[in-house]
Coordinates of C-alpha atoms in Angstrom, one line a residue:
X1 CA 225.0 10.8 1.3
X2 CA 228.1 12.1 -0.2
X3 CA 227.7 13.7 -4.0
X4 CA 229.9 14.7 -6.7
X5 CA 228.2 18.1 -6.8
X6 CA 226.2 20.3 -4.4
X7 CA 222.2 20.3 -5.5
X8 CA 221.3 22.4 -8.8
X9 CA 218.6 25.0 -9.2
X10 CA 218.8 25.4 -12.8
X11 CA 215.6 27.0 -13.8
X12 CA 216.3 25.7 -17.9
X13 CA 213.2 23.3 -19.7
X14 CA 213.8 19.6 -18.6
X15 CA 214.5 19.1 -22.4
X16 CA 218.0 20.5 -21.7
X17 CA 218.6 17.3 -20.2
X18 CA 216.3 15.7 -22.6
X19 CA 215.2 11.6 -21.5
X20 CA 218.3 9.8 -22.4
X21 CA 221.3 12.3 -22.7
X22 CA 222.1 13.0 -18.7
X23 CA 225.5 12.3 -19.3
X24 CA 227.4 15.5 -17.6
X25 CA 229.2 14.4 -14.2
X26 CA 227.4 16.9 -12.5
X27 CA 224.0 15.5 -12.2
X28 CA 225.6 12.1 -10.7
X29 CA 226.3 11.4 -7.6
X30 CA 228.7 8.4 -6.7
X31 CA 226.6 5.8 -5.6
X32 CA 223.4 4.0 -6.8
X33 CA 220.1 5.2 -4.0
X34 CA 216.7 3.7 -4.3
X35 CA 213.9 6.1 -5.5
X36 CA 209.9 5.3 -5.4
X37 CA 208.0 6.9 -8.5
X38 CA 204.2 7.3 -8.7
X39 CA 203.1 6.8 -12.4
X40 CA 199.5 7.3 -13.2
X41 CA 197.4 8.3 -16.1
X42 CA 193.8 9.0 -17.0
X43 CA 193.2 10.2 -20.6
X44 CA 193.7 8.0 -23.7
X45 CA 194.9 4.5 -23.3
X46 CA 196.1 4.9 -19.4
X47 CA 197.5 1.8 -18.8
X48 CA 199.4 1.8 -22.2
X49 CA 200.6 5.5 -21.5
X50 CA 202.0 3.8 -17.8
X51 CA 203.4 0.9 -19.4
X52 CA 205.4 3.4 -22.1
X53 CA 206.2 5.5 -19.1
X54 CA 208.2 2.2 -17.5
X55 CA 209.9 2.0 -20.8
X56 CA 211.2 5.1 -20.6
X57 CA 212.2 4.9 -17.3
X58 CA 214.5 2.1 -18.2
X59 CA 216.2 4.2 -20.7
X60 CA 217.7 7.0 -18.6
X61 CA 221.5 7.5 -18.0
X62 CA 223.0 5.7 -14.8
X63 CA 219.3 3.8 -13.9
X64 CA 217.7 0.5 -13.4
X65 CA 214.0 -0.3 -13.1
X66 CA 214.2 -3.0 -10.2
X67 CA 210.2 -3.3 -9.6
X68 CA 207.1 -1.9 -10.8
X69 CA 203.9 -2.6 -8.7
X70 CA 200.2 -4.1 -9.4
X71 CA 198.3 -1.3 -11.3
X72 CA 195.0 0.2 -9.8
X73 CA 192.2 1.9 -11.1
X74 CA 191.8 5.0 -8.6
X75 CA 189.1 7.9 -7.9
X76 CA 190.6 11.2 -8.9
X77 CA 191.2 13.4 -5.6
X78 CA 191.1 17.1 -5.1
X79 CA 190.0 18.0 -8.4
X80 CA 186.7 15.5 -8.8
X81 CA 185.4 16.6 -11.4
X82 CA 187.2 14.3 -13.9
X83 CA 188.1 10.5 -15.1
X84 CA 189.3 7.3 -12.6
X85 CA 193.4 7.1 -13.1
X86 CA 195.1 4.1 -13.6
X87 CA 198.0 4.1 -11.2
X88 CA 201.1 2.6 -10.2
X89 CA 204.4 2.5 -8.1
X90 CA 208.2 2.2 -9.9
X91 CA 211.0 1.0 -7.6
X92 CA 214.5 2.0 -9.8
X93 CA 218.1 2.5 -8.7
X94 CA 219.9 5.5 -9.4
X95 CA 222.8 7.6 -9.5
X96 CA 221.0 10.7 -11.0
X97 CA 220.6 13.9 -8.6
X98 CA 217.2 14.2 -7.1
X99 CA 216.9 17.6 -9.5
X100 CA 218.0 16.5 -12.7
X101 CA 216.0 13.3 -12.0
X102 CA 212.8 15.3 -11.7
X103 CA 213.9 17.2 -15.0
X104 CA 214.3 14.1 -16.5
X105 CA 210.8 13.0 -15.4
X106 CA 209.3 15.8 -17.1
X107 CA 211.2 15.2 -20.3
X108 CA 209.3 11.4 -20.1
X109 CA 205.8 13.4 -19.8
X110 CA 206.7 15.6 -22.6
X111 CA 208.2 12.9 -24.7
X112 CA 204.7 11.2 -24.3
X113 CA 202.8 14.2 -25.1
X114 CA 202.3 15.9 -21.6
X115 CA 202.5 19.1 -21.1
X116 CA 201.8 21.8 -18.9
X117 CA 198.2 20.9 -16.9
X118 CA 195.7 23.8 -17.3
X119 CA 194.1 22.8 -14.0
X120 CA 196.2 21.5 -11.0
X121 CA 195.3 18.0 -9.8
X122 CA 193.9 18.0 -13.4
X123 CA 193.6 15.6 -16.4
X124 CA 196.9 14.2 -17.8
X125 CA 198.2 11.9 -20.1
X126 CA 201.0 11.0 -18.0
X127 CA 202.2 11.9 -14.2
X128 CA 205.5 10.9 -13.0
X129 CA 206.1 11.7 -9.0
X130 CA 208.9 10.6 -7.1
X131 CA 207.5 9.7 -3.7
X132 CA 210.9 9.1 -2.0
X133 CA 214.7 9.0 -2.7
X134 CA 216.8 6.7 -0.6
X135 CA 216.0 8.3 3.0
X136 CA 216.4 11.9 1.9
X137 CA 214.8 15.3 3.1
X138 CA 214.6 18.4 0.7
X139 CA 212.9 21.6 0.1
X140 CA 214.2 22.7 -3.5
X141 CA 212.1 24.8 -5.6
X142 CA 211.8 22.5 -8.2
X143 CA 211.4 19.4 -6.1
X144 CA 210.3 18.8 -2.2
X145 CA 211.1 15.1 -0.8
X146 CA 209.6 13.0 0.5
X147 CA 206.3 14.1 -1.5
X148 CA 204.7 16.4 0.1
X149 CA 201.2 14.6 -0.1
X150 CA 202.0 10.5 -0.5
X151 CA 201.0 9.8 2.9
X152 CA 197.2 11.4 2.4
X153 CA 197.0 9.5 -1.0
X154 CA 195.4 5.6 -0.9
X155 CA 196.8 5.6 -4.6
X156 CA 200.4 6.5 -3.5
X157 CA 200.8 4.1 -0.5
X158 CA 198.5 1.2 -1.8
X159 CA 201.4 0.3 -4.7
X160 CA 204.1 2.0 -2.7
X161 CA 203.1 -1.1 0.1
X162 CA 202.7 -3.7 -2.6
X163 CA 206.9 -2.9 -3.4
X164 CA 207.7 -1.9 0.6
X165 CA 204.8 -2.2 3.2
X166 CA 207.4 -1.9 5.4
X167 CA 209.8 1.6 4.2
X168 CA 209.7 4.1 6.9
X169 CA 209.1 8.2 6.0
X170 CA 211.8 9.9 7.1
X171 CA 209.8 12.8 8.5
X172 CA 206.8 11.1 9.3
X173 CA 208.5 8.2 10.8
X174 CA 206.0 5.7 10.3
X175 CA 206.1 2.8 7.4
X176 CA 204.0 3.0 4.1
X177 CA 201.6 0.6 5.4
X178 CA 201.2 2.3 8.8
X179 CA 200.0 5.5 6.2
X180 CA 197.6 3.4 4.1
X181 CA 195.8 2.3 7.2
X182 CA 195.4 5.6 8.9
X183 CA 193.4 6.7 5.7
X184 CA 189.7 6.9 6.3
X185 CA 188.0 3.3 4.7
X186 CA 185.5 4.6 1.8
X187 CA 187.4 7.2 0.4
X188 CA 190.0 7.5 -3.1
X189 CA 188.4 4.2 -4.2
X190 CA 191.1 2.1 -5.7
X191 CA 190.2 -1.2 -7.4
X192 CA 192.9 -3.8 -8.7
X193 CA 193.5 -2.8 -13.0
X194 CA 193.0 -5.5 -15.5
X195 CA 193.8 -4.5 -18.9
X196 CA 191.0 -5.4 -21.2
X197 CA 191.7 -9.4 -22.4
X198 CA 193.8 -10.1 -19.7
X199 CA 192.9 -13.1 -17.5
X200 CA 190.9 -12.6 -14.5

């Protein structure tokens, strides 16, 4: 994958890039990849929070939302102790870097009212993750791809294989629904989302 520049580790807030002003050559690369996002929620109106998270995903520089996934309701994991999640899987194409994409992820979160979590694997109003980009491996301090923990996660992989059952990890080597079914049956709970009103 050839880019315009080598990778960034500029330490500034995400708001220097801010949601909808990545405009500096720098951050692009010269193609369009494929990158899988995890968006989830579980304080306040979740599903609306997901749904504005979408929306703002549609909005950033040199992007395209191509699919969003079925929306689950999901048991919280590692940290228990807290609300269900209502969770989700974005398909988009990009030419964004993977650094100042994650940047521009947390300017979303903060643009809907995120901010710093007090507790890890705690509470939030809004989580965006991105799960893969294209095929590529990386260890940066401000971002690891794949992510790290996708394959353990039945709310990753169960949207992730309603998009692409059939994408391979590139570390891993195995596809997203090989993953889902190694995960032991009974545990993270996830249950198809209907917002309130909506048809059954």
């Amino acid at each position: 994958m050839k880019y315009t520049a080598a990778h960034n580790k500029d330490r500034s807030s995400p708001q220097m890039y801010g949601v909808f002003h990545l405009k500096k050559r720098k951050y692009i690369m010269e193609k369009q990849v494929s990158v899988f996002i995890s968006i989830g929620s579980n304080m306040g109106n979740k599903y609306d929070n997901c749904l504005k998270g979408v929306e703002l995903l549609k909005q950033l520089d040199q992007t395209s939302v191509i699919e969003v996934s079925p929306f689950y309701q999901t048991d919280p994991v590692d940290f228990t102790d807290q609300d269900w999640f209502v969770n989700g899987m974005v398909k988009i194409s990009t030419s964004l870097l993977p650094v100042p994409l994650m940047a521009a992820l947390k300017g979303i979160e903060q643009a809907l009212g995120q901010f710093e979590k007090s507790v890890r694997f705690g509470p939030r109003l809004i989580d965006l993750d991105i799960v893969y980009y294209d095929n590529l491996v990386i260890n940066e301090e401000t971002v690891i791809l794949p992510h790290p923990r996708m394959h353990q996660r039945r709310f990753v992989l169960k949207p992730l294989c309603d998009i692409d059952a059939h994408i391979m990890h590139p570390v891993l080597n195995q596809t997203a629904q090989s993953l889902l079914d190694e995960l032991k049956e009974g545990e993270q709970n996830i249950l198809p989302y209907a917002p309130q009103g909506a048809l059954p």
